[in-house]
PDB file of C-alpha atoms in Angstrom:
ATOM      1  CA  MET A 639      -0.139   0.279  -0.355  1.00 59.00           C
ATOM      2  CA  ASN A 640       2.965   2.519   0.613  1.00 83.00           C
ATOM      3  CA  ASN A 641       4.118   1.895  -2.968  1.00 91.00           C
ATOM      4  CA  VAL A 642       0.939   3.124  -3.876  1.00 95.00           C
ATOM      5  CA  LEU A 643       0.156   5.898  -2.336  1.00 97.00           C
ATOM      6  CA  TYR A 644       3.576   7.030  -3.061  1.00 97.00           C
ATOM      7  CA  GLU A 645       2.489   7.133  -6.682  1.00 95.00           C
ATOM      8  CA  MET A 646      -0.200   9.244  -5.991  1.00 95.00           C
ATOM      9  CA  ILE A 647       2.255  11.596  -5.238  1.00 95.00           C
ATOM     10  CA  PHE A 648       1.884  12.276  -8.705  1.00 94.00           C
ATOM     11  CA  LYS A 649      -1.123  12.176  -9.347  1.00 92.00           C
ATOM     12  CA  ARG A 650      -3.251  13.744  -6.591  1.00 91.00           C
ATOM     13  CA  LYS A 651      -4.813  17.711  -7.282  1.00 88.00           C
ATOM     14  CA  SER A 652      -6.697  19.159  -5.084  1.00 83.00           C
ATOM     15  CA  PHE A 653     -10.613  19.652  -7.260  1.00 90.00           C
ATOM     16  CA  HIS A 654     -11.744  23.072  -5.755  1.00 87.00           C
ATOM     17  CA  THR A 655     -14.768  22.678  -8.045  1.00 89.00           C
ATOM     18  CA  PHE A 656     -15.757  19.692  -9.328  1.00 92.00           C
ATOM     19  CA  ARG A 657     -16.832  20.241 -12.834  1.00 88.00           C
ATOM     20  CA  ASN A 658     -16.817  18.090 -16.054  1.00 87.00           C
ATOM     21  CA  VAL A 659     -15.223  14.777 -14.676  1.00 91.00           C
ATOM     22  CA  GLY A 660     -18.561  12.765 -15.377  1.00 89.00           C
ATOM     23  CA  ASN A 661     -21.102  11.747 -13.867  1.00 91.00           C
ATOM     24  CA  GLU A 662     -19.577   8.368 -11.969  1.00 94.00           C
ATOM     25  CA  SER A 663     -21.767   7.918  -9.528  1.00 96.00           C
ATOM     26  CA  ILE A 664     -19.488   6.241  -6.378  1.00 97.00           C
ATOM     27  CA  SER A 665     -20.683   3.028  -5.504  1.00 97.00           C
ATOM     28  CA  LYS A 666     -22.091   1.439  -1.957  1.00 96.00           C
ATOM     29  CA  ASP A 667     -18.658  -0.611  -2.496  1.00 97.00           C
ATOM     30  CA  GLU A 668     -16.484   2.199  -2.538  1.00 97.00           C
ATOM     31  CA  LEU A 669     -17.876   3.885   0.711  1.00 97.00           C
ATOM     32  CA  ASN A 670     -17.987  -0.327   2.568  1.00 97.00           C
ATOM     33  CA  ASP A 671     -14.108   0.026   0.703  1.00 97.00           C
ATOM     34  CA  MET A 672     -12.921   4.072   2.289  1.00 97.00           C
ATOM     35  CA  GLN A 673     -13.841   3.104   6.118  1.00 97.00           C
ATOM     36  CA  SER A 674     -11.820  -0.688   5.685  1.00 97.00           C
ATOM     37  CA  ALA A 675      -9.300   0.910   3.988  1.00 97.00           C
ATOM     38  CA  TYR A 676      -9.071   3.677   6.672  1.00 97.00           C
ATOM     39  CA  SER A 677      -9.341   1.252   9.847  1.00 96.00           C
ATOM     40  CA  ASP A 678      -6.087   0.214   8.268  1.00 96.00           C
ATOM     41  CA  PHE A 679      -4.833   3.081   8.086  1.00 97.00           C
ATOM     42  CA  THR A 680      -1.582   3.456  10.622  1.00 96.00           C
ATOM     43  CA  PRO A 681      -1.394   6.339  12.970  1.00 97.00           C
ATOM     44  CA  LEU A 682       0.698   9.085  14.035  1.00 97.00           C
ATOM     45  CA  ASN A 683       0.183   8.366  17.014  1.00 97.00           C
ATOM     46  CA  PRO A 684      -1.455   5.351  18.015  1.00 97.00           C
ATOM     47  CA  GLY A 685      -2.528   6.639  21.406  1.00 97.00           C
ATOM     48  CA  ILE A 686      -5.687   8.713  19.263  1.00 98.00           C
ATOM     49  CA  LYS A 687      -8.925   7.456  18.779  1.00 97.00           C
ATOM     50  CA  THR A 688     -10.363   8.424  15.385  1.00 98.00           C
ATOM     51  CA  ALA A 689     -12.676   7.664  12.707  1.00 97.00           C
ATOM     52  CA  ILE A 690     -14.819   9.007  10.010  1.00 97.00           C
ATOM     53  CA  ARG A 691     -18.202   9.736   8.568  1.00 95.00           C
ATOM     54  CA  ILE A 692     -19.414  10.270   4.990  1.00 96.00           C
ATOM     55  CA  VAL A 693     -21.819  12.262   4.632  1.00 95.00           C
ATOM     56  CA  PRO A 694     -24.054  12.907   1.444  1.00 95.00           C
ATOM     57  CA  GLU A 695     -21.966  16.659   0.806  1.00 94.00           C
ATOM     58  CA  LYS A 696     -25.788  18.339   0.880  1.00 93.00           C
ATOM     59  CA  GLN A 697     -25.035  17.697   4.522  1.00 93.00           C
ATOM     60  CA  THR A 698     -22.610  20.054   4.889  1.00 93.00           C
ATOM     61  CA  ASN A 699     -21.345  23.688   3.940  1.00 92.00           C
ATOM     62  CA  CYS A 700     -19.402  22.864   1.711  1.00 94.00           C
ATOM     63  CA  LYS A 701     -21.789  23.229  -1.686  1.00 92.00           C
ATOM     64  CA  ARG A 702     -18.270  22.524  -4.770  1.00 93.00           C
ATOM     65  CA  GLY A 703     -20.337  20.288  -6.282  1.00 94.00           C
ATOM     66  CA  GLY A 704     -18.888  16.852  -4.776  1.00 96.00           C
ATOM     67  CA  GLU A 705     -20.969  13.621  -3.546  1.00 97.00           C
ATOM     68  CA  TYR A 706     -20.015  12.890  -0.377  1.00 97.00           C
ATOM     69  CA  CYS A 707     -18.079  14.584   2.600  1.00 96.00           C
ATOM     70  CA  VAL A 708     -15.748  12.481   3.768  1.00 97.00           C
ATOM     71  CA  LEU A 709     -15.816  14.025   7.622  1.00 96.00           C
ATOM     72  CA  LEU A 710     -12.127  13.143   9.778  1.00 96.00           C
ATOM     73  CA  TYR A 711     -13.578  12.557  13.623  1.00 96.00           C
ATOM     74  CA  SER A 712     -10.911  13.137  16.639  1.00 97.00           C
ATOM     75  CA  GLU A 713     -10.074  12.290  19.906  1.00 96.00           C
ATOM     76  CA  LYS A 714      -8.939  15.976  21.715  1.00 96.00           C
ATOM     77  CA  LYS A 715      -5.479  14.609  22.950  1.00 96.00           C
ATOM     78  CA  ASP A 716      -1.296  16.382  21.729  1.00 97.00           C
ATOM     79  CA  GLY A 717      -0.984  16.151  18.635  1.00 97.00           C
ATOM     80  CA  TYR A 718      -4.408  15.011  17.714  1.00 98.00           C
ATOM     81  CA  LEU A 719      -4.615  17.279  14.492  1.00 98.00           C
ATOM     82  CA  GLN A 720      -1.643  16.268  12.743  1.00 98.00           C
ATOM     83  CA  ASN A 721      -2.285  12.922  13.698  1.00 98.00           C
ATOM     84  CA  ILE A 722      -5.669  13.185  11.987  1.00 98.00           C
ATOM     85  CA  GLY A 723      -4.215  15.074   8.943  1.00 98.00           C
ATOM     86  CA  TYR A 724      -1.354  12.853   8.805  1.00 98.00           C
ATOM     87  CA  LEU A 725      -4.694   9.584   8.753  1.00 98.00           C
ATOM     88  CA  GLY A 726      -6.447  11.971   6.004  1.00 98.00           C
ATOM     89  CA  GLU A 727      -3.918  12.360   3.630  1.00 98.00           C
ATOM     90  CA  GLN A 728      -3.224   8.590   3.812  1.00 98.00           C
ATOM     91  CA  LEU A 729      -7.276   8.216   2.772  1.00 98.00           C
ATOM     92  CA  ASP A 730      -6.606  11.297   0.311  1.00 97.00           C
ATOM     93  CA  LEU A 731      -3.740   9.506  -1.764  1.00 97.00           C
ATOM     94  CA  TYR A 732      -5.932   5.894  -1.506  1.00 97.00           C
ATOM     95  CA  LEU A 733      -9.310   8.122  -3.332  1.00 96.00           C
ATOM     96  CA  VAL A 734      -7.043   9.181  -5.793  1.00 94.00           C
ATOM     97  CA  SER A 735      -6.029   5.344  -6.859  1.00 95.00           C
ATOM     98  CA  ARG A 736      -9.210   4.589  -6.459  1.00 94.00           C
ATOM     99  CA  SER A 737      -9.353   7.276  -8.714  1.00 95.00           C
ATOM    100  CA  ILE A 738     -12.506   9.493  -6.894  1.00 96.00           C
ATOM    101  CA  GLY A 739     -11.300  13.079  -6.134  1.00 95.00           C
ATOM    102  CA  THR A 740     -10.762  14.813  -2.974  1.00 95.00           C
ATOM    103  CA  LEU A 741     -10.428  17.966  -1.706  1.00 93.00           C
ATOM    104  CA  TRP A 742      -9.139  18.863   2.111  1.00 94.00           C
ATOM    105  CA  PHE A 743     -12.397  21.292   3.101  1.00 92.00           C
ATOM    106  CA  GLY A 744     -10.903  23.730   5.758  1.00 85.00           C
ATOM    107  CA  ILE A 745     -13.697  25.680   6.971  1.00 79.00           C
ATOM    108  CA  GLY A 746     -16.460  23.127   6.640  1.00 81.00           C
ATOM    109  CA  LYS A 747     -19.115  22.132   9.502  1.00 80.00           C
ATOM    110  CA  THR A 748     -21.852  20.232   9.311  1.00 81.00           C
ATOM    111  CA  LYS A 749     -24.739  18.753  11.788  1.00 78.00           C
ATOM    112  CA  GLU A 750     -23.187  16.095  12.502  1.00 75.00           C
ATOM    113  CA  GLU A 751     -23.755  14.924  16.439  1.00 75.00           C
ATOM    114  CA  PRO A 752     -19.874  14.673  18.303  1.00 79.00           C
ATOM    115  CA  PHE A 753     -19.477  10.509  17.552  1.00 81.00           C
ATOM    116  CA  GLU A 754     -18.523   8.608  20.623  1.00 83.00           C
ATOM    117  CA  ASP A 755     -16.081  10.639  22.715  1.00 86.00           C
ATOM    118  CA  MET A 756     -14.725  12.499  19.537  1.00 95.00           C
ATOM    119  CA  GLU A 757     -15.385  15.663  17.989  1.00 92.00           C
ATOM    120  CA  PHE A 758     -15.686  16.657  14.670  1.00 94.00           C
ATOM    121  CA  VAL A 759     -11.624  17.916  13.022  1.00 95.00           C
ATOM    122  CA  ILE A 760     -12.305  18.239   9.500  1.00 96.00           C
ATOM    123  CA  MET A 761     -13.576  17.488   6.320  1.00 95.00           C
ATOM    124  CA  PHE A 762     -12.707  16.291   2.793  1.00 93.00           C
ATOM    125  CA  SER A 763     -15.819  16.693   0.065  1.00 96.00           C
ATOM    126  CA  ILE A 764     -14.696  13.948  -2.917  1.00 97.00           C
ATOM    127  CA  ARG A 765     -16.179  13.361  -6.077  1.00 96.00           C
ATOM    128  CA  LYS A 766     -15.965   9.733  -9.144  1.00 96.00           C
ATOM    129  CA  ILE A 767     -13.539  10.870 -11.739  1.00 94.00           C
ATOM    130  CA  SER A 768     -14.161   9.043 -15.135  1.00 89.00           C
ATOM    131  CA  ASP A 769     -11.353  10.960 -16.450  1.00 81.00           C
ATOM    132  CA  ASP A 770      -8.337  10.624 -15.510  1.00 79.00           C
ATOM    133  CA  SER A 771      -6.964  13.902 -17.349  1.00 74.00           C
ATOM    134  CA  LYS A 772      -8.623  15.560 -14.868  1.00 77.00           C
ATOM    135  CA  TYR A 773      -5.702  14.679 -12.872  1.00 78.00           C
ATOM    136  CA  ARG A 774      -2.496  16.367 -12.378  1.00 72.00           C
ATOM    137  CA  LYS A 775      -0.615  16.233 -15.161  1.00 71.00           C
ATOM    138  CA  ASP A 776       3.101  17.809 -13.753  1.00 69.00           C
ATOM    139  CA  MET A 777       2.723  18.461 -10.036  1.00 78.00           C
ATOM    140  CA  PHE A 778       6.766  20.409 -11.126  1.00 74.00           C
ATOM    141  CA  LYS A 779       4.023  22.736 -12.189  1.00 72.00           C
ATOM    142  CA  SER A 780       2.644  23.191  -9.051  1.00 76.00           C
ATOM    143  CA  LYS A 781       3.008  26.212  -7.221  1.00 82.00           C
ATOM    144  CA  ARG A 782       4.923  25.658  -4.499  1.00 90.00           C
ATOM    145  CA  LYS A 783       8.577  26.820  -2.461  1.00 93.00           C
ATOM    146  CA  SER A 784      11.423  25.311  -3.972  1.00 95.00           C
ATOM    147  CA  VAL A 785      14.071  23.116  -2.008  1.00 94.00           C
ATOM    148  CA  GLU A 786      15.731  25.908  -0.787  1.00 96.00           C
ATOM    149  CA  GLU A 787      12.916  26.678   0.604  1.00 96.00           C
ATOM    150  CA  ILE A 788      11.805  24.559   2.953  1.00 97.00           C
ATOM    151  CA  TRP A 789      15.219  22.680   3.668  1.00 98.00           C
ATOM    152  CA  GLU A 790      17.876  23.408   4.976  1.00 98.00           C
ATOM    153  CA  GLY A 791      21.431  20.984   5.311  1.00 97.00           C
ATOM    154  CA  GLU A 792      22.024  18.181   2.198  1.00 96.00           C
ATOM    155  CA  GLN A 793      19.656  17.439   0.518  1.00 96.00           C
ATOM    156  CA  ILE A 794      17.971  13.935  -0.002  1.00 96.00           C
ATOM    157  CA  PRO A 795      17.079  12.883  -3.566  1.00 95.00           C
ATOM    158  CA  GLY A 796      13.695  11.935  -4.121  1.00 96.00           C
ATOM    159  CA  VAL A 797      12.818  13.073  -0.627  1.00 97.00           C
ATOM    160  CA  SER A 798      13.604  16.980  -0.155  1.00 97.00           C
ATOM    161  CA  ASP A 799      11.986  17.465  -4.247  1.00 95.00           C
ATOM    162  CA  ILE A 800       8.094  15.554  -3.969  1.00 96.00           C
ATOM    163  CA  VAL A 801       7.917  16.082  -0.319  1.00 97.00           C
ATOM    164  CA  ARG A 802       7.609  19.847  -1.115  1.00 96.00           C
ATOM    165  CA  PHE A 803       4.423  19.557  -2.713  1.00 95.00           C
ATOM    166  CA  ALA A 804       1.766  17.857   0.247  1.00 96.00           C
ATOM    167  CA  PRO A 805      -1.792  20.080   0.385  1.00 93.00           C
ATOM    168  CA  SER A 806      -1.732  22.074   2.990  1.00 93.00           C
ATOM    169  CA  ALA A 807      -4.283  24.863   3.866  1.00 90.00           C
ATOM    170  CA  CYS A 808      -4.502  27.686   1.618  1.00 88.00           C
ATOM    171  CA  ASN A 809      -1.585  27.088   0.214  1.00 86.00           C
ATOM    172  CA  SER A 810       0.657  27.828   3.214  1.00 92.00           C
ATOM    173  CA  GLN A 811       3.177  24.997   3.184  1.00 94.00           C
ATOM    174  CA  PRO A 812       3.391  26.292   6.803  1.00 96.00           C
ATOM    175  CA  TRP A 813       6.842  23.292   6.947  1.00 97.00           C
ATOM    176  CA  LEU A 814      10.639  23.498   7.387  1.00 98.00           C
ATOM    177  CA  VAL A 815      13.785  20.719   7.267  1.00 98.00           C
ATOM    178  CA  LYS A 816      16.578  21.240   8.793  1.00 98.00           C
ATOM    179  CA  ASN A 817      18.949  18.400   7.927  1.00 97.00           C
ATOM    180  CA  ASN A 818      21.193  18.346  10.429  1.00 94.00           C
ATOM    181  CA  GLY A 819      23.067  14.137  10.765  1.00 90.00           C
ATOM    182  CA  GLU A 820      18.729  13.561  11.130  1.00 96.00           C
ATOM    183  CA  LEU A 821      16.083  15.677   9.630  1.00 98.00           C
ATOM    184  CA  SER A 822      14.294  17.957  12.256  1.00 98.00           C
ATOM    185  CA  VAL A 823      11.110  19.032  10.399  1.00 98.00           C
ATOM    186  CA  TYR A 824       9.603  22.343  11.520  1.00 98.00           C
ATOM    187  CA  ARG A 825       5.647  24.323  11.914  1.00 97.00           C
ATOM    188  CA  TYR A 826       7.017  27.467   9.893  1.00 96.00           C
ATOM    189  CA  ARG A 827       4.899  30.821  10.016  1.00 88.00           C
ATOM    190  CA  LYS A 828       6.892  33.589   9.206  1.00 79.00           C
ATOM    191  CA  PRO A 829       6.217  36.819  10.437  1.00 71.00           C
ATOM    192  CA  GLY A 830       3.098  38.427   9.556  1.00 63.00           C
ATOM    193  CA  LYS A 831       1.501  36.072   6.544  1.00 58.00           C
ATOM    194  CA  ARG A 832      -0.777  34.231   7.679  1.00 55.00           C
ATOM    195  CA  GLY A 833      -2.785  34.372   3.897  1.00 61.00           C
ATOM    196  CA  ILE A 834      -6.604  34.600   3.767  1.00 62.00           C
ATOM    197  CA  MET A 835      -7.133  31.894   6.911  1.00 71.00           C
ATOM    198  CA  PRO A 836      -8.396  33.706  10.743  1.00 74.00           C
ATOM    199  CA  ALA A 837      -5.975  34.386  12.626  1.00 78.00           C
ATOM    200  CA  ASP A 838      -7.581  32.896  15.026  1.00 76.00           C
ATOM    201  CA  LYS A 839      -6.957  29.779  13.421  1.00 86.00           C
ATOM    202  CA  VAL A 840      -3.904  29.380  11.282  1.00 90.00           C
ATOM    203  CA  SER A 841      -1.748  27.071  13.866  1.00 93.00           C
ATOM    204  CA  PHE A 842      -4.515  24.956  14.032  1.00 95.00           C
ATOM    205  CA  TYR A 843      -4.840  23.732  10.054  1.00 95.00           C
ATOM    206  CA  ASN A 844      -1.057  24.288  10.264  1.00 96.00           C
ATOM    207  CA  ARG A 845      -1.377  21.314  12.864  1.00 97.00           C
ATOM    208  CA  ILE A 846      -3.479  19.020  10.103  1.00 97.00           C
ATOM    209  CA  ASP A 847      -0.359  20.318   7.622  1.00 98.00           C
ATOM    210  CA  ILE A 848       2.124  18.782   9.850  1.00 98.00           C
ATOM    211  CA  GLY A 849       0.288  16.091   9.838  1.00 98.00           C
ATOM    212  CA  ILE A 850      -0.355  15.287   5.724  1.00 98.00           C
ATOM    213  CA  PHE A 851       3.486  16.795   5.501  1.00 98.00           C
ATOM    214  CA  ILE A 852       5.298  14.258   7.687  1.00 98.00           C
ATOM    215  CA  CYS A 853       2.648  11.515   5.748  1.00 98.00           C
ATOM    216  CA  PHE A 854       4.454  13.366   3.071  1.00 98.00           C
ATOM    217  CA  MET A 855       8.585  12.660   4.275  1.00 98.00           C
ATOM    218  CA  ASP A 856       6.995   9.067   5.385  1.00 98.00           C
ATOM    219  CA  LEU A 857       6.676   7.690   2.173  1.00 97.00           C
ATOM    220  CA  CYS A 858       9.574   9.321  -0.006  1.00 97.00           C
ATOM    221  CA  LEU A 859      11.668   8.314   2.272  1.00 97.00           C
ATOM    222  CA  ARG A 860      10.513   4.364   2.534  1.00 95.00           C
ATOM    223  CA  HIS A 861      10.106   5.059  -1.418  1.00 95.00           C
ATOM    224  CA  ASN A 862      13.838   6.052  -1.262  1.00 94.00           C
ATOM    225  CA  GLY A 863      15.407   3.020   0.629  1.00 94.00           C
ATOM    226  CA  VAL A 864      16.125   5.180   3.855  1.00 94.00           C
ATOM    227  CA  GLY A 865      15.509   3.669   7.678  1.00 95.00           C
ATOM    228  CA  PHE A 866      14.496   6.194  10.145  1.00 97.00           C
ATOM    229  CA  GLU A 867      13.336   5.912  13.860  1.00 97.00           C
ATOM    230  CA  LYS A 868      10.984   9.225  13.503  1.00 98.00           C
ATOM    231  CA  THR A 869      10.640  11.277  17.505  1.00 98.00           C
ATOM    232  CA  LEU A 870       7.885  13.199  18.056  1.00 98.00           C
ATOM    233  CA  TYR A 871       7.014  16.054  19.585  1.00 98.00           C
ATOM    234  CA  SER A 872       4.343  18.502  21.186  1.00 97.00           C
ATOM    235  CA  ASP A 873       3.575  21.119  20.001  1.00 96.00           C
ATOM    236  CA  ALA A 874       0.422  23.310  21.763  1.00 93.00           C
ATOM    237  CA  GLY A 875       0.175  25.500  18.383  1.00 92.00           C
ATOM    238  CA  ASP A 876       2.208  28.555  20.154  1.00 84.00           C
ATOM    239  CA  ASP A 877       1.472  30.999  17.273  1.00 78.00           C
ATOM    240  CA  ASP A 878       4.105  33.905  18.763  1.00 82.00           C
ATOM    241  CA  LYS A 879       6.963  31.507  17.404  1.00 90.00           C
ATOM    242  CA  GLU A 880       8.432  30.748  13.965  1.00 93.00           C
ATOM    243  CA  LEU A 881       9.520  28.117  14.374  1.00 96.00           C
ATOM    244  CA  VAL A 882       8.125  25.273  16.485  1.00 97.00           C
ATOM    245  CA  LEU A 883       9.285  21.195  16.060  1.00 98.00           C
ATOM    246  CA  ASN A 884       6.963  18.640  15.626  1.00 98.00           C
ATOM    247  CA  ALA A 885       9.305  16.062  14.347  1.00 98.00           C
ATOM    248  CA  LYS A 886      12.513  14.223  13.553  1.00 98.00           C
ATOM    249  CA  TYR A 887      14.355  11.151  11.642  1.00 98.00           C
ATOM    250  CA  ARG A 888      17.145   9.304  12.617  1.00 97.00           C
ATOM    251  CA  LEU A 889      18.243   8.090   9.240  1.00 96.00           C
ATOM    252  CA  TYR A 890      19.838   4.987   7.991  1.00 88.00           C
ATOM    253  CA  ARG A 891      21.819   4.121   4.948  1.00 70.00           C
ATOM    254  CA  TYR A 892      21.724   1.097   3.276  1.00 53.00           C
ATOM    255  CA  SER A 893      26.045  -0.834   3.594  1.00 50.00           C
ATOM    256  CA  ASP A 894      26.088  -4.774   2.660  1.00 43.00           C
ATOM    257  CA  GLY A 895      26.005  -6.119   6.052  1.00 43.00           C
ATOM    258  CA  GLY A 896      22.343  -3.691   6.273  1.00 44.00           C
ATOM    259  CA  TYR A 897      21.899  -0.005   7.870  1.00 42.00           C
ATOM    260  CA  GLU A 898      24.010   1.603   9.388  1.00 54.00           C
ATOM    261  CA  HIS A 899      23.111   4.321  11.777  1.00 51.00           C
ATOM    262  CA  GLY A 900      23.769   7.833   9.408  1.00 50.00           C
TER     263      GLY A 900
END
């Protein structure tokens, strides 16, 4: 599955509106498969309980032409936003592999009640895409920061140049990686910059974005045969700091005798 998800990085796009994508509907089997697939994804933090609900888009405030909306729920624990971003992006890429288009919808609201002891966090709109030409043809033409803007230190071919294409709220790309023998992933906020997001929501959505970015990082490292040990750090959403550490990766390189620290 990891390799399938990695390959979908190059295909996925955010459908800001679903137009001219065909008239096919998402089948009941596909809806069941989404639930089943989600339960098999690897969480960033196994100690945080999450769930998804799939409802018709008309039952939400999202009006982008989607057929359904996937509602993501979570316990509110330390790191829950990064965790939901990490899991949600796996589902996002999985749906692309099933020819189902997606749109992370950050300002989504639903009339659905809290699910057990979990609260609604975020949603994305989905719709069947009958023509693959509607997906991204050349990812490298997407508007993203350069590698030099998001990565300090020695670059890792096939990783540094790919992780920057992770989706983020308002395309804010709130991340910075420092390679000092190990990779340190920071939530980055340029002073005075927040785009069109409400000031009190920036750190909320950007912590979800960091989870998405870490998902891309894990997929790219594994695809390129780089072993790693990952340590997560608490991020309470402090808006006064320009850089907040979220994760460190201790990397391994391969030699004839196996992986060794490097």
